[in-house]
PDB file of C-alpha atoms in Angstrom:
ATOM      1  CA  MET A   1       0.154 -23.799 -20.338  1.00  0.00           C
ATOM      2  CA  HIS A   2      -2.800 -23.968 -17.958  1.00  0.00           C
ATOM      3  CA  SER A   3      -6.329 -24.164 -19.266  1.00  0.00           C
ATOM      4  CA  LEU A   4      -8.713 -21.263 -18.717  1.00  0.00           C
ATOM      5  CA  SER A   5     -10.947 -23.436 -16.527  1.00  0.00           C
ATOM      6  CA  ASN A   6      -7.965 -24.248 -14.245  1.00  0.00           C
ATOM      7  CA  VAL A   7      -7.070 -20.561 -13.971  1.00  0.00           C
ATOM      8  CA  LYS A   8     -10.676 -19.637 -13.139  1.00  0.00           C
ATOM      9  CA  ALA A   9     -10.848 -22.378 -10.513  1.00  0.00           C
ATOM     10  CA  SER A  10      -7.594 -21.207  -8.966  1.00  0.00           C
ATOM     11  CA  ASN A  11      -8.794 -17.594  -8.883  1.00  0.00           C
ATOM     12  CA  ALA A  12     -12.111 -18.640  -7.334  1.00  0.00           C
ATOM     13  CA  SER A  13     -10.293 -20.468  -4.542  1.00  0.00           C
ATOM     14  CA  PHE A  14      -8.298 -17.356  -3.546  1.00  0.00           C
ATOM     15  CA  ASN A  15      -9.049 -16.944   0.170  1.00  0.00           C
ATOM     16  CA  PRO A  16      -6.071 -15.630   2.140  1.00  0.00           C
ATOM     17  CA  ALA A  17      -6.099 -15.716   5.935  1.00  0.00           C
ATOM     18  CA  TYR A  18      -4.984 -12.063   5.918  1.00  0.00           C
ATOM     19  CA  ARG A  19      -6.679  -8.995   4.434  1.00  0.00           C
ATOM     20  CA  PRO A  20      -4.668  -8.345   1.262  1.00  0.00           C
ATOM     21  CA  THR A  21      -3.405  -4.837   0.527  1.00  0.00           C
ATOM     22  CA  ALA A  22      -3.158  -3.737  -3.097  1.00  0.00           C
ATOM     23  CA  PHE A  23      -1.918  -0.509  -4.667  1.00  0.00           C
ATOM     24  CA  PHE A  24      -3.167   0.344  -8.169  1.00  0.00           C
ATOM     25  CA  VAL A  25      -1.260   3.155  -9.883  1.00  0.00           C
ATOM     26  CA  GLY A  26      -3.349   4.262 -12.839  1.00  0.00           C
ATOM     27  CA  GLY A  27      -6.419   2.649 -11.281  1.00  0.00           C
ATOM     28  CA  THR A  28      -8.941   5.298 -12.293  1.00  0.00           C
ATOM     29  CA  SER A  29      -9.385   4.139 -15.898  1.00  0.00           C
ATOM     30  CA  GLY A  30      -8.522   1.462 -18.411  1.00  0.00           C
ATOM     31  CA  VAL A  31      -6.679  -1.698 -17.426  1.00  0.00           C
ATOM     32  CA  GLY A  32      -5.888  -0.430 -13.921  1.00  0.00           C
ATOM     33  CA  ARG A  33      -9.550   0.297 -13.214  1.00  0.00           C
ATOM     34  CA  GLY A  34     -10.677  -3.088 -14.512  1.00  0.00           C
ATOM     35  CA  THR A  35      -7.993  -4.903 -12.530  1.00  0.00           C
ATOM     36  CA  ALA A  36      -8.878  -3.040  -9.320  1.00  0.00           C
ATOM     37  CA  GLN A  37     -12.568  -3.905  -9.815  1.00  0.00           C
ATOM     38  CA  ALA A  38     -11.774  -7.562 -10.456  1.00  0.00           C
ATOM     39  CA  PHE A  39      -9.468  -7.700  -7.431  1.00  0.00           C
ATOM     40  CA  ALA A  40     -12.115  -6.189  -5.149  1.00  0.00           C
ATOM     41  CA  LYS A  41     -14.635  -8.798  -6.278  1.00  0.00           C
ATOM     42  CA  ALA A  42     -12.139 -11.664  -6.053  1.00  0.00           C
ATOM     43  CA  THR A  43     -11.062 -10.986  -2.472  1.00  0.00           C
ATOM     44  CA  LYS A  44     -13.171 -13.119  -0.214  1.00  0.00           C
ATOM     45  CA  ALA A  45     -13.346 -14.247   3.357  1.00  0.00           C
ATOM     46  CA  THR A  46     -14.965 -17.272   4.873  1.00  0.00           C
ATOM     47  CA  PRO A  47     -17.105 -16.084   7.789  1.00  0.00           C
ATOM     48  CA  ARG A  48     -15.049 -16.608  10.955  1.00  0.00           C
ATOM     49  CA  ASN A  49     -17.744 -18.157  13.146  1.00  0.00           C
ATOM     50  CA  ALA A  50     -19.462 -20.038  10.354  1.00  0.00           C
ATOM     51  CA  GLN A  51     -20.844 -23.416  11.306  1.00  0.00           C
ATOM     52  CA  PRO A  52     -23.479 -25.198   9.259  1.00  0.00           C
ATOM     53  CA  GLY A  53     -26.915 -25.230  10.828  1.00  0.00           C
ATOM     54  CA  LEU A  54     -26.497 -22.065  12.894  1.00  0.00           C
ATOM     55  CA  GLY A  55     -28.885 -19.174  12.366  1.00  0.00           C
ATOM     56  CA  GLY A  56     -28.326 -17.273   9.139  1.00  0.00           C
ATOM     57  CA  PHE A  57     -25.340 -19.296   7.999  1.00  0.00           C
ATOM     58  CA  THR A  58     -27.278 -21.421   5.527  1.00  0.00           C
ATOM     59  CA  TYR A  59     -28.711 -18.302   3.879  1.00  0.00           C
ATOM     60  CA  VAL A  60     -25.261 -16.714   3.595  1.00  0.00           C
ATOM     61  CA  THR A  61     -23.856 -19.946   2.200  1.00  0.00           C
ATOM     62  CA  LEU A  62     -26.554 -20.135  -0.448  1.00  0.00           C
ATOM     63  CA  LEU A  63     -26.062 -16.524  -1.517  1.00  0.00           C
ATOM     64  CA  LEU A  64     -22.306 -16.221  -1.350  1.00  0.00           C
ATOM     65  CA  GLY A  65     -21.041 -19.763  -1.446  1.00  0.00           C
ATOM     66  CA  ASN A  66     -19.735 -19.419   2.136  1.00  0.00           C
ATOM     67  CA  ARG A  67     -17.677 -16.378   1.092  1.00  0.00           C
ATOM     68  CA  GLU A  68     -18.025 -12.632   1.513  1.00  0.00           C
ATOM     69  CA  GLN A  69     -16.607 -10.412  -1.223  1.00  0.00           C
ATOM     70  CA  GLY A  70     -14.561  -7.258  -0.817  1.00  0.00           C
ATOM     71  CA  ARG A  71     -12.266  -8.120   2.095  1.00  0.00           C
ATOM     72  CA  ALA A  72      -9.280  -6.040   1.000  1.00  0.00           C
ATOM     73  CA  HIS A  73      -7.407  -2.804   1.499  1.00  0.00           C
ATOM     74  CA  ILE A  74      -7.216  -1.183  -1.924  1.00  0.00           C
ATOM     75  CA  LEU A  75      -5.417   2.068  -2.670  1.00  0.00           C
ATOM     76  CA  ILE A  76      -6.076   3.663  -6.057  1.00  0.00           C
ATOM     77  CA  CYS A  77      -3.621   6.226  -7.350  1.00  0.00           C
ATOM     78  CA  GLY A  78      -4.458   8.644 -10.147  1.00  0.00           C
ATOM     79  CA  ARG A  79      -5.114  12.229 -11.153  1.00  0.00           C
ATOM     80  CA  ASN A  80      -8.904  12.169 -11.047  1.00  0.00           C
ATOM     81  CA  ARG A  81     -10.551  11.932  -7.606  1.00  0.00           C
ATOM     82  CA  GLN A  82     -14.061  11.800  -9.091  1.00  0.00           C
ATOM     83  CA  ALA A  83     -13.160   8.830 -11.308  1.00  0.00           C
ATOM     84  CA  ALA A  84     -11.569   7.058  -8.326  1.00  0.00           C
ATOM     85  CA  GLU A  85     -14.674   7.646  -6.198  1.00  0.00           C
ATOM     86  CA  GLN A  86     -16.808   6.098  -8.962  1.00  0.00           C
ATOM     87  CA  VAL A  87     -14.548   3.045  -9.060  1.00  0.00           C
ATOM     88  CA  ILE A  88     -14.584   2.695  -5.279  1.00  0.00           C
ATOM     89  CA  ALA A  89     -18.373   3.133  -5.124  1.00  0.00           C
ATOM     90  CA  GLY A  90     -18.683  -0.008  -7.268  1.00  0.00           C
ATOM     91  CA  PHE A  91     -16.534  -2.141  -4.956  1.00  0.00           C
ATOM     92  CA  PRO A  92     -18.266  -4.708  -2.729  1.00  0.00           C
ATOM     93  CA  THR A  93     -18.535  -3.773   0.931  1.00  0.00           C
ATOM     94  CA  HIS A  94     -17.219  -5.863   3.773  1.00  0.00           C
ATOM     95  CA  ALA A  95     -16.667  -5.085   7.447  1.00  0.00           C
ATOM     96  CA  GLU A  96     -12.899  -5.371   6.911  1.00  0.00           C
ATOM     97  CA  SER A  97     -12.688  -3.564   3.569  1.00  0.00           C
ATOM     98  CA  LYS A  98     -10.828  -0.303   3.249  1.00  0.00           C
ATOM     99  CA  TYR A  99     -10.698   1.630   0.000  1.00  0.00           C
ATOM    100  CA  GLU A 100      -8.624   4.794  -0.443  1.00  0.00           C
ATOM    101  CA  PHE A 101      -7.620   7.265  -3.131  1.00  0.00           C
ATOM    102  CA  VAL A 102      -4.119   8.745  -3.436  1.00  0.00           C
ATOM    103  CA  GLU A 103      -3.986  11.704  -5.782  1.00  0.00           C
ATOM    104  CA  CYS A 104      -0.945  11.847  -8.052  1.00  0.00           C
ATOM    105  CA  ASP A 105      -0.031  13.178 -11.475  1.00  0.00           C
ATOM    106  CA  ALA A 106       2.477  10.459 -12.320  1.00  0.00           C
ATOM    107  CA  THR A 107       4.063  12.423 -15.151  1.00  0.00           C
ATOM    108  CA  LEU A 108       6.151  14.160 -12.479  1.00  0.00           C
ATOM    109  CA  ILE A 109       8.611  11.947 -10.627  1.00  0.00           C
ATOM    110  CA  LYS A 110       8.468  14.130  -7.498  1.00  0.00           C
ATOM    111  CA  ASN A 111       4.719  13.409  -7.303  1.00  0.00           C
ATOM    112  CA  VAL A 112       5.326   9.675  -7.683  1.00  0.00           C
ATOM    113  CA  VAL A 113       7.862   9.713  -4.852  1.00  0.00           C
ATOM    114  CA  GLN A 114       5.415  11.633  -2.627  1.00  0.00           C
ATOM    115  CA  ALA A 115       2.512   9.277  -3.460  1.00  0.00           C
ATOM    116  CA  ALA A 116       4.633   6.191  -2.761  1.00  0.00           C
ATOM    117  CA  ALA A 117       5.707   7.658   0.584  1.00  0.00           C
ATOM    118  CA  GLU A 118       2.064   8.440   1.402  1.00  0.00           C
ATOM    119  CA  VAL A 119       0.996   4.892   0.590  1.00  0.00           C
ATOM    120  CA  LYS A 120       3.813   3.486   2.691  1.00  0.00           C
ATOM    121  CA  ARG A 121       2.718   5.728   5.584  1.00  0.00           C
ATOM    122  CA  ARG A 122      -0.920   4.651   5.254  1.00  0.00           C
ATOM    123  CA  ILE A 123      -0.239   0.928   5.159  1.00  0.00           C
ATOM    124  CA  SER A 124       2.412   1.136   7.894  1.00  0.00           C
ATOM    125  CA  SER A 125       0.021   2.868  10.285  1.00  0.00           C
ATOM    126  CA  GLU A 126      -2.348  -0.103  10.121  1.00  0.00           C
ATOM    127  CA  SER A 127       0.044  -2.781  11.217  1.00  0.00           C
ATOM    128  CA  ASP A 128       2.977  -2.912  13.564  1.00  0.00           C
ATOM    129  CA  GLY A 129       4.692  -0.030  11.781  1.00  0.00           C
ATOM    130  CA  GLN A 130       5.881  -2.262   8.950  1.00  0.00           C
ATOM    131  CA  ALA A 131       4.599  -1.634   5.436  1.00  0.00           C
ATOM    132  CA  LYS A 132       2.774  -4.709   4.165  1.00  0.00           C
ATOM    133  CA  LEU A 133       1.860  -4.398   0.514  1.00  0.00           C
ATOM    134  CA  ASN A 134       0.795  -7.658  -1.101  1.00  0.00           C
ATOM    135  CA  TYR A 135       0.004  -6.520  -4.652  1.00  0.00           C
ATOM    136  CA  LEU A 136       1.323  -3.665  -6.784  1.00  0.00           C
ATOM    137  CA  MET A 137      -0.315  -2.885 -10.137  1.00  0.00           C
ATOM    138  CA  LEU A 138       1.443  -0.337 -12.332  1.00  0.00           C
ATOM    139  CA  SER A 139      -0.767   0.571 -15.270  1.00  0.00           C
ATOM    140  CA  GLN A 140      -0.287   4.319 -15.569  1.00  0.00           C
ATOM    141  CA  GLY A 141       0.209   5.438 -19.107  1.00  0.00           C
ATOM    142  CA  VAL A 142      -0.695   7.683 -21.970  1.00  0.00           C
ATOM    143  CA  LEU A 143      -1.129   7.150 -25.675  1.00  0.00           C
ATOM    144  CA  ASN A 144      -0.089   9.964 -27.939  1.00  0.00           C
ATOM    145  CA  PHE A 145       1.800  10.161 -31.166  1.00  0.00           C
ATOM    146  CA  LYS A 146       3.581  13.442 -30.512  1.00  0.00           C
ATOM    147  CA  GLY A 147       7.314  13.468 -30.319  1.00  0.00           C
ATOM    148  CA  CYS A 148       9.044  14.432 -27.119  1.00  0.00           C
ATOM    149  CA  ASP A 149       6.642  16.184 -24.761  1.00  0.00           C
ATOM    150  CA  PRO A 150       8.780  17.316 -21.804  1.00  0.00           C
ATOM    151  CA  THR A 151       7.472  17.702 -18.249  1.00  0.00           C
ATOM    152  CA  SER A 152       8.575  20.543 -15.964  1.00  0.00           C
ATOM    153  CA  GLU A 153      11.265  18.121 -14.755  1.00  0.00           C
ATOM    154  CA  GLY A 154      12.666  17.818 -18.294  1.00  0.00           C
ATOM    155  CA  LEU A 155      11.570  14.213 -18.905  1.00  0.00           C
ATOM    156  CA  ASP A 156       9.372  13.064 -21.759  1.00  0.00           C
ATOM    157  CA  LYS A 157       5.849  12.425 -20.393  1.00  0.00           C
ATOM    158  CA  LYS A 158       5.636   8.970 -21.957  1.00  0.00           C
ATOM    159  CA  LEU A 159       8.978   7.914 -20.491  1.00  0.00           C
ATOM    160  CA  ALA A 160       8.094   9.419 -17.111  1.00  0.00           C
ATOM    161  CA  LEU A 161       4.830   7.437 -16.999  1.00  0.00           C
ATOM    162  CA  HIS A 162       5.864   4.193 -18.656  1.00  0.00           C
ATOM    163  CA  PHE A 163       9.364   3.801 -17.256  1.00  0.00           C
ATOM    164  CA  TYR A 164      10.761   6.181 -14.640  1.00  0.00           C
ATOM    165  CA  GLY A 165       7.583   6.517 -12.589  1.00  0.00           C
ATOM    166  CA  ARG A 166       7.056   2.769 -12.448  1.00  0.00           C
ATOM    167  CA  TRP A 167      10.581   2.270 -11.181  1.00  0.00           C
ATOM    168  CA  LYS A 168      10.243   5.042  -8.583  1.00  0.00           C
ATOM    169  CA  VAL A 169       6.898   3.906  -7.173  1.00  0.00           C
ATOM    170  CA  GLY A 170       8.183   0.394  -6.551  1.00  0.00           C
ATOM    171  CA  SER A 171      11.383   1.453  -4.794  1.00  0.00           C
ATOM    172  CA  PRO A 172      10.058   2.872  -1.497  1.00  0.00           C
ATOM    173  CA  VAL A 173       6.955   0.705  -1.219  1.00  0.00           C
TER     174      VAL A 173
END
């Protein structure tokens, strides 16, 4: 098992040459929200034309450790647009950052299929027509102690969120 200091050092060194794209289903609260916030802060980019001794570079290096935060394309999926906008407002800004909200009530499988298709369309339009999703976080869920609580599709809400919806969102993306 790796030590916590090794894991932190590895995370701090994360600096891909590409702008990573991440899709957070259930990213408006709880674990999904916290993971999206951490991901936005962890994505960094070394300034492209950075050379020591050139105007402004030393100041940037001192402040950011030669890294700029927030270089990512993050899509947050959830029911609550206002909550998503609050999450996104807290993300670091970067010239290459792109943050989007995809509205979806994931208790209905038809909504999950539509949201996944929308995400695929959005990320495909950016590149050469190919969908390029680097990270998928599935944290949608609900905690209740009721018995079966069927959706309009006839599935139990807990099963739709915790099992079927997770399977369906990953298939087309």
